[in-house]
Amino acid sequence: GENVEQHPSTLSVQEGDSAVIKCTYSDSASNYFPWYKQELGKRPQLIIDIRSNVGEKKDQRIAVTLNKTAKHFSLHITETQPEDSAVYFCAASNTGGFKTIFGAGTRLFVKA
Amino acid sequence: GAVVSQHPSRVICKSGTSVKIECRSLDFQATTMFWYRQFPKQSLMLMATSNEGSKATYEQGVEKDKFLINHASLTLSTLTVTSAHPEDSSFYICSASRDLELEAFFGQGTRLTVV
């Protein structure tokens, strides 16, 4: 079945440094790759997404890259701030079934 | 963005009883909604796809007779946890997408505690 792997599970960075989270997916039909930020006890919030016809997308301090051939996609957060501390999930879905499969999550700690 | 409302946000029930959780799309119609379960410090695990007017599609390993899903209208899906046990205690969260769009909008989640 569909599977999304996410690394690392925990990431600790100093404020101002960059953070990179990587994911791989198994279903070649996947064509939509959202990233979510989830704070404790709250719903996931979409922070950025990328579609399969695009290789890179940037929104201020956040960027996402996609390599369809290798089935890899990554989240890059630059100039990290303490409020970036949260759990980040990558996900993959497709226009066929629309269901979203999530990675295991990365707990990001940004130290002031 | 679109709004998805989930109710209740917290519920405590006794073992053996049933609990119903509602998921509503407030400002759009959703022919498909999804139900997830999330254990502490773990990812969101897809339980089932709820289809308006038809039977839900359950993921492997999810008991359809235990987790009853009803999608009676284009704005409401319900998840009923039947004969609840302490191991059913978890965070349940729904999502919905506007038709032909990929972005999923999440409800605020329901923390179920079975005692």
Coordinates of C-alpha atoms in Angstrom, one line a residue:
Chain A
G1 CA 0.0 0.0 0.0
E2 CA 0.9 3.6 0.0
N3 CA 3.7 4.7 2.4
V4 CA 5.4 7.9 3.3
E5 CA 8.6 7.9 5.2
Q6 CA 9.9 10.9 7.0
H7 CA 13.3 11.8 8.6
P8 CA 14.5 12.8 11.1
S9 CA 12.0 12.0 13.8
T10 CA 13.5 14.8 16.0
L11 CA 15.4 17.8 15.0
S12 CA 17.0 20.4 17.3
V13 CA 18.5 23.6 15.8
Q14 CA 19.7 26.9 17.2
E15 CA 17.6 30.0 16.5
G16 CA 18.5 31.5 13.1
D17 CA 19.8 28.2 11.7
S18 CA 18.1 26.3 8.9
A19 CA 16.1 23.1 9.3
V20 CA 15.6 20.4 6.7
I21 CA 13.1 17.6 6.8
K22 CA 13.0 14.9 4.2
C23 CA 10.3 12.5 3.0
T24 CA 10.0 9.7 0.5
Y25 CA 6.8 8.3 -0.9
S26 CA 6.0 4.9 -2.5
D27 CA 2.9 5.6 -4.7
S28 CA 3.9 6.8 -8.1
A29 CA 0.4 8.1 -8.6
S30 CA 0.9 10.7 -5.8
N31 CA 0.8 14.2 -7.3
Y32 CA 0.1 16.5 -4.3
F33 CA 2.5 16.9 -1.4
P34 CA 1.4 19.1 1.5
W35 CA 3.3 19.9 4.7
Y36 CA 1.5 20.4 8.0
K37 CA 2.6 22.0 11.3
Q38 CA 0.8 20.6 14.3
E39 CA 1.1 22.1 17.8
L40 CA 0.2 20.0 20.8
G41 CA -3.4 19.0 21.0
K42 CA -4.4 21.0 17.9
R43 CA -5.3 20.3 14.4
P44 CA -2.7 20.1 11.6
Q45 CA -2.2 23.4 9.8
L46 CA -1.1 23.5 6.2
I47 CA 2.1 25.5 5.8
I48 CA 3.0 24.9 2.2
D49 CA 2.2 22.4 -0.5
I50 CA 3.6 21.4 -3.9
R51 CA 2.2 19.7 -6.9
S52 CA 3.9 17.2 -9.1
N53 CA 4.3 19.5 -12.0
V54 CA 6.5 21.8 -10.0
G55 CA 10.0 21.1 -8.7
E56 CA 10.3 23.8 -6.1
K57 CA 8.1 26.3 -4.2
K58 CA 9.0 29.0 -1.7
D59 CA 6.9 31.1 0.7
Q60 CA 9.0 33.5 2.8
R61 CA 11.2 31.4 5.1
I62 CA 9.7 28.1 4.0
A63 CA 10.5 26.2 0.8
V64 CA 9.7 22.8 -0.5
T65 CA 11.5 20.7 -3.2
L66 CA 10.2 17.7 -5.1
N67 CA 12.1 15.1 -7.0
K68 CA 9.5 13.0 -8.8
T69 CA 12.0 10.6 -10.2
A70 CA 13.4 9.7 -6.9
K71 CA 10.1 10.1 -5.1
H72 CA 11.7 12.5 -2.6
F73 CA 10.4 15.8 -1.3
S74 CA 11.9 18.1 1.4
L75 CA 10.9 21.0 3.6
H76 CA 13.4 23.8 4.2
I77 CA 12.9 26.3 7.0
T78 CA 15.4 29.2 7.1
E79 CA 16.1 31.6 9.9
T80 CA 14.3 29.5 12.3
Q81 CA 12.5 31.1 15.3
P82 CA 11.4 29.5 18.6
E83 CA 7.8 29.7 17.4
D84 CA 8.7 27.3 14.6
S85 CA 8.9 24.6 17.3
A86 CA 6.2 22.0 16.6
V87 CA 5.7 18.7 14.9
Y88 CA 5.8 18.8 11.1
F89 CA 4.2 16.2 8.9
C90 CA 4.8 15.6 5.3
A91 CA 2.0 13.9 3.3
A92 CA 1.2 12.6 -0.1
S93 CA -2.1 12.3 -2.0
N94 CA -3.4 11.9 -5.5
T95 CA -6.3 13.2 -7.5
G96 CA -7.6 9.7 -7.9
G97 CA -8.6 8.9 -4.4
F98 CA -7.8 12.2 -2.6
K99 CA -6.9 10.4 0.5
T100 CA -3.8 11.8 2.3
I101 CA -1.1 9.5 3.7
F102 CA 1.1 11.1 6.4
G103 CA 4.7 10.7 7.3
A104 CA 5.6 9.8 10.9
G105 CA 6.3 13.4 11.8
T106 CA 9.3 15.4 12.8
R107 CA 9.5 17.1 16.2
L108 CA 11.4 20.4 15.6
F109 CA 12.9 22.2 18.6
V110 CA 14.3 25.7 18.0
K111 CA 16.5 26.8 20.8
A112 CA 16.7 30.5 21.6
Chain B
G1 CA -9.6 28.7 3.7
A2 CA -12.5 26.4 4.2
V3 CA -13.8 25.6 7.7
V4 CA -14.3 22.1 9.1
S5 CA -15.8 21.9 12.6
Q6 CA -15.6 18.8 14.7
H7 CA -17.6 18.1 17.8
P8 CA -17.1 17.3 20.6
S9 CA -13.5 18.4 21.3
R10 CA -13.2 16.2 24.3
V11 CA -15.3 13.3 25.6
I12 CA -14.9 10.8 28.4
C13 CA -17.0 7.7 28.3
K14 CA -17.3 4.4 30.2
S15 CA -16.1 1.1 28.8
G16 CA -18.8 -0.6 26.7
T17 CA -20.6 2.6 25.7
S18 CA -20.7 4.2 22.3
V19 CA -19.5 7.7 21.4
K20 CA -20.5 9.7 18.3
I21 CA -18.2 12.3 16.8
E22 CA -19.4 14.8 14.2
C23 CA -17.5 16.4 11.4
R24 CA -19.1 19.3 9.5
S25 CA -17.9 21.3 6.6
L26 CA -19.3 24.8 7.4
D27 CA -18.8 26.7 4.2
F28 CA -18.5 24.2 1.5
Q29 CA -19.9 20.8 0.4
A30 CA -17.7 17.8 0.8
T31 CA -18.6 14.6 -1.0
T32 CA -15.6 12.9 0.7
M33 CA -14.4 13.2 4.3
F34 CA -11.6 11.4 6.0
W35 CA -11.2 10.1 9.5
Y36 CA -7.9 9.8 11.2
R37 CA -6.6 8.5 14.5
Q38 CA -3.6 9.9 16.2
F39 CA -1.9 8.4 19.3
P40 CA 0.3 10.5 21.5
K41 CA 3.5 11.5 19.7
Q42 CA 2.6 9.6 16.6
S43 CA 1.4 10.4 13.1
L44 CA -2.1 10.6 11.8
M45 CA -3.3 7.2 10.7
L46 CA -6.1 7.1 8.1
M47 CA -8.9 5.0 9.4
A48 CA -11.5 5.4 6.6
T49 CA -12.8 7.4 3.7
S50 CA -16.4 8.6 4.2
N51 CA -18.4 9.0 1.0
E52 CA -21.6 10.9 0.9
G53 CA -24.5 8.6 0.2
S54 CA -22.5 5.4 0.2
K55 CA -20.6 3.1 2.4
A56 CA -17.3 4.2 3.9
T57 CA -14.1 2.7 2.7
Y58 CA -12.0 1.4 5.6
E59 CA -8.3 1.0 5.7
Q60 CA -6.7 -2.4 6.4
G61 CA -6.9 -3.3 10.0
V62 CA -9.8 -1.0 10.9
E63 CA -12.9 -2.7 12.2
K64 CA -15.9 -1.3 10.3
D65 CA -18.3 -2.7 12.9
K66 CA -16.6 -1.0 15.7
F67 CA -16.0 2.4 13.9
L68 CA -19.3 3.2 12.2
I69 CA -19.2 6.0 9.7
N70 CA -22.2 7.7 8.3
H71 CA -22.1 10.5 5.7
A72 CA -25.7 11.4 5.3
S73 CA -25.3 14.8 3.8
L74 CA -22.7 16.8 1.9
T75 CA -21.7 18.7 5.0
L76 CA -21.8 16.1 7.8
S77 CA -20.0 12.9 8.5
T78 CA -20.2 11.1 11.8
L79 CA -17.9 8.5 13.4
T80 CA -19.4 6.3 16.1
V81 CA -17.0 4.3 18.3
T82 CA -19.1 1.4 19.5
S83 CA -18.5 -0.6 22.6
A84 CA -15.6 1.5 23.5
H85 CA -12.6 0.1 25.3
P86 CA -9.7 2.0 27.0
E87 CA -7.4 1.1 24.1
D88 CA -9.8 3.2 21.9
S89 CA -8.6 6.2 23.8
S90 CA -7.0 8.5 21.2
F91 CA -7.2 11.8 19.3
Y92 CA -9.7 11.4 16.4
I93 CA -9.6 14.0 13.6
C94 CA -11.5 14.4 10.4
S95 CA -10.6 16.2 7.2
A96 CA -12.5 17.3 4.1
S97 CA -11.7 18.7 0.7
R98 CA -13.7 20.9 -1.6
D99 CA -14.6 19.0 -4.7
L100 CA -11.9 18.6 -7.2
E101 CA -9.4 20.3 -4.9
L102 CA -6.5 18.6 -3.2
E103 CA -6.0 20.7 -0.1
A104 CA -7.5 19.0 3.0
F105 CA -9.0 21.1 5.8
F106 CA -9.0 19.5 9.3
G107 CA -11.4 19.6 12.1
Q108 CA -10.1 20.6 15.5
G109 CA -10.0 16.9 16.6
T110 CA -11.7 15.0 19.4
R111 CA -9.8 13.6 22.4
L112 CA -11.6 10.4 23.5
T113 CA -10.8 8.9 26.8
V114 CA -12.4 5.6 27.7
V115 CA -12.4 4.8 31.4

